[in-house]
Short mmCIF file of C-alpha atoms in Angstrom, two decimals:
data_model
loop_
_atom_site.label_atom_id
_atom_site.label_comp_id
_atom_site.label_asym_id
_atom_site.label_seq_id
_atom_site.Cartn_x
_atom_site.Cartn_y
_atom_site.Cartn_z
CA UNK H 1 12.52 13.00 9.87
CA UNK H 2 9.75 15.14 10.83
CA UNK H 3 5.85 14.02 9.61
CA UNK H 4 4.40 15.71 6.98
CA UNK H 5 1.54 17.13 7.79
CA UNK H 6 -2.26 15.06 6.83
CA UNK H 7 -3.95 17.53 4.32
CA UNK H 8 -7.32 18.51 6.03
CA UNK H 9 -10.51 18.76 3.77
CA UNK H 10 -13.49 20.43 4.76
CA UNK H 11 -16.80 18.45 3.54
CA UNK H 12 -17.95 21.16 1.73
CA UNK H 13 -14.38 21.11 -0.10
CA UNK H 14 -14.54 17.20 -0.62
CA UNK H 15 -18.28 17.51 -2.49
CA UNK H 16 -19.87 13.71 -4.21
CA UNK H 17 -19.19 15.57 -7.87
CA UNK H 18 -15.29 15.80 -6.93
CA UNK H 19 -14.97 12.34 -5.55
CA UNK H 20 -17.23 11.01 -8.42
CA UNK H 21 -14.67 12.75 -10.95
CA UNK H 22 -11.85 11.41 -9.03
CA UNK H 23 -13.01 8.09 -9.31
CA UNK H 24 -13.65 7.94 -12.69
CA UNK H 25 -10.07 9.26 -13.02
CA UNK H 26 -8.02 6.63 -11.03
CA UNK H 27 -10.65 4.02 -12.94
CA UNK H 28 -9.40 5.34 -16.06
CA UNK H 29 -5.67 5.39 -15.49
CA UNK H 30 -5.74 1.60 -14.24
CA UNK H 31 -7.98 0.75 -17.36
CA UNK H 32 -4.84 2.15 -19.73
CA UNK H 33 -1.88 0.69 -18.29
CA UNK H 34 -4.12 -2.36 -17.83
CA UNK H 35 -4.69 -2.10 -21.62
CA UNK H 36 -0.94 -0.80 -22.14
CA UNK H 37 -0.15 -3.81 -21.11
CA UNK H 38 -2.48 -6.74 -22.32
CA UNK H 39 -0.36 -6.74 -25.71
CA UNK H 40 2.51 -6.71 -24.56
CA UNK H 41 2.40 -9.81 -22.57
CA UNK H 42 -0.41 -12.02 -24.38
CA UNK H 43 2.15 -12.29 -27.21
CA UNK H 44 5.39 -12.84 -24.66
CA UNK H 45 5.67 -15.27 -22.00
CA UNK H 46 9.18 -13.88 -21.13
CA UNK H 47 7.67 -10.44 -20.36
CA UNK H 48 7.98 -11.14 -16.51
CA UNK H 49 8.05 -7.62 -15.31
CA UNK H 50 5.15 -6.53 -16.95
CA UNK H 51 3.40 -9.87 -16.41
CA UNK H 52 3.40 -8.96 -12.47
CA UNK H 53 2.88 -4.63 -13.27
CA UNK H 54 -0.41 -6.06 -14.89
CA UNK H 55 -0.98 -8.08 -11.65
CA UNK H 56 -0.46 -5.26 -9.78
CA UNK H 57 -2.39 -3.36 -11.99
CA UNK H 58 -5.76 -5.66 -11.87
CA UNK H 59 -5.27 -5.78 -8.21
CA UNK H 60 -5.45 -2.31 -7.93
CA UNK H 61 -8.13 -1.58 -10.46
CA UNK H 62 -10.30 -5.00 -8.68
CA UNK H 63 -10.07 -3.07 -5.36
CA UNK H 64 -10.96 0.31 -6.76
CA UNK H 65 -13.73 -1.22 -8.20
CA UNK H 66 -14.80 -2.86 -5.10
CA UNK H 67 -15.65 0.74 -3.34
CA UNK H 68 -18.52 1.33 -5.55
CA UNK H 69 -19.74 -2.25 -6.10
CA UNK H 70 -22.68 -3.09 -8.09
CA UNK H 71 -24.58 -1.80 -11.74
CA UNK H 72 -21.91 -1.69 -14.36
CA UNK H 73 -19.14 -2.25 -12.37
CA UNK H 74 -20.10 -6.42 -11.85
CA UNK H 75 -18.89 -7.41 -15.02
CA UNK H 76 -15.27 -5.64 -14.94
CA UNK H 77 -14.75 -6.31 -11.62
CA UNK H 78 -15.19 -10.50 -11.97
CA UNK H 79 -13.13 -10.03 -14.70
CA UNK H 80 -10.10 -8.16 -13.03
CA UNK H 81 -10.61 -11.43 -10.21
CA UNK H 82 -10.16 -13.90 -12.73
CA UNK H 83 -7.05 -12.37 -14.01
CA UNK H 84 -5.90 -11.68 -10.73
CA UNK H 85 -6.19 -14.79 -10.07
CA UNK H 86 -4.27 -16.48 -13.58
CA UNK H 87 -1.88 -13.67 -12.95
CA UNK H 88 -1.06 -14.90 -9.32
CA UNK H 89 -1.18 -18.34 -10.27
CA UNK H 90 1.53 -17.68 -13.19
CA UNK H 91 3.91 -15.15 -11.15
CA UNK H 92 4.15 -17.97 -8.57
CA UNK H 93 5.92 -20.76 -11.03
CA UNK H 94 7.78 -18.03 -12.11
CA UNK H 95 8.86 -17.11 -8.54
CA UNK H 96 8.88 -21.28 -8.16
CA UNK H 97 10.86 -22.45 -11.48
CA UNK H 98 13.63 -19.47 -11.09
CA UNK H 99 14.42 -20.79 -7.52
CA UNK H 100 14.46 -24.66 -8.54
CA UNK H 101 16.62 -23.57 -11.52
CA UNK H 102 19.23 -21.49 -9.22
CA UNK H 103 18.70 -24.35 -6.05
CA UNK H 104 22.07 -25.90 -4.93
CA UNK H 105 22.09 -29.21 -4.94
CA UNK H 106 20.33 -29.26 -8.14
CA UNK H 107 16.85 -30.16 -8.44
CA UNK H 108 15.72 -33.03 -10.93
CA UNK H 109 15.10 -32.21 -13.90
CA UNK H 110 11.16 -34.24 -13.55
CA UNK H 111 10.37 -31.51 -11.16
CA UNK H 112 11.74 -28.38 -13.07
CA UNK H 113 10.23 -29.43 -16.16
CA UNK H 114 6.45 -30.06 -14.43
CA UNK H 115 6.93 -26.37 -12.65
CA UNK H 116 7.14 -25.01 -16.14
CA UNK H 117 5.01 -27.41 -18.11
CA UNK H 118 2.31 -25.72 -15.39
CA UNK H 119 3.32 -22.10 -15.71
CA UNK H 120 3.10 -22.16 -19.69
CA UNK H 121 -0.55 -23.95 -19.31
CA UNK H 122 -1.62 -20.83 -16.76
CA UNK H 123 -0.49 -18.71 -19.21
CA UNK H 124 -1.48 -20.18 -22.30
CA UNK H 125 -5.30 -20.09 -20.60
CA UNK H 126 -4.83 -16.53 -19.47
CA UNK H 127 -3.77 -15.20 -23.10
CA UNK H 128 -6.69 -17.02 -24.57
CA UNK H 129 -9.10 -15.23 -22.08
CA UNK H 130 -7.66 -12.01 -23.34
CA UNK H 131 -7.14 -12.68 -27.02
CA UNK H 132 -9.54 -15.75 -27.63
CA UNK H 133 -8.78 -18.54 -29.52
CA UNK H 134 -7.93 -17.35 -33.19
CA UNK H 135 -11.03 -19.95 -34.67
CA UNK H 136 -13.59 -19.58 -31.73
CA UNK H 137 -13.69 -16.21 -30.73
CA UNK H 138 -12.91 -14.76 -27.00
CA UNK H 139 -13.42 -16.95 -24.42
CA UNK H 140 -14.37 -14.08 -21.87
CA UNK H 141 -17.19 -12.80 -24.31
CA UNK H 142 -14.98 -9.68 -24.95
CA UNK H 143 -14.09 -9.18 -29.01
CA UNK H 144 -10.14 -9.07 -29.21
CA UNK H 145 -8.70 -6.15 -28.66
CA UNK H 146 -11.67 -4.25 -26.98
CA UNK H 147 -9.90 -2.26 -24.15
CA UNK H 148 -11.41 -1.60 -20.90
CA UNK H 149 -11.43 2.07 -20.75
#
């Protein structure tokens, strides 16, 4: 299959207003599928899929972020780590518990049940750093239901 060809961009085409606006674009896109999909898994810890497209969507909006570290980016951007991170943590006892429930010979029952004893804790303290605890308020500081864009 032939190459396409790289587009080519003069710098008087690719101007710090465009790139400022594109930003702020991409930023904003993440933010609302990021905020698409905080209800839709903070009430459902079956919602697998869209567990790991928020992930992915952090990830992405964490490394976005990184370009233009600093000022009011801090706060969003240690935020999008720590849920990286609980989001990581949870997608890999789901990767682990689906393989111990499929593995031939069977594994005890001690070890699946720990596996997902551990995965509903991770996600139990992820959806209360989204939501807060209903009597205490938000645990990240955020009032429920504030989006990020």
């Amino acid at each position: 299959a032939a190459k396409t060809p790289v587009p080519v961009a003069t710098p008087k085409e690719v101007t710090r207003a465009k790139l400022q606006r594109r930003f702020r674009k991409v930023i904003a896109r993440l933010a609302e599928r990021i905020d698409g999909l905080l209800p839709i898994v903070a009430g459902d810890t079956r919602k697998l899929k869209e567990l790991h497209a928020l992930r992915i969507a952090c990830k992405k909006l964490r490394y976005t972020l990184e370009v233009a570290q600093g000022g009011e980016t801090a706060e969003v951007l240690a935020l999008m780590e720590r849920w990286q991170d609980a989001l990581g943590a949870i997608r890999d006892w789901d990767v682990t518990v689906s393989y111990l429930r499929g593995a031939k010979p069977p594994v005890g029952s001690v070890l699946l049940q720990r596996g997902a004893e551990e995965r509903a804790r991770g996600f139990r303290e992820f959806a209360r750093s989204v939501m807060g605890p209903a009597s205490q308020g938000p645990v990240d500081g955020r009032p429920p239901g504030r989006s990020l864009s």
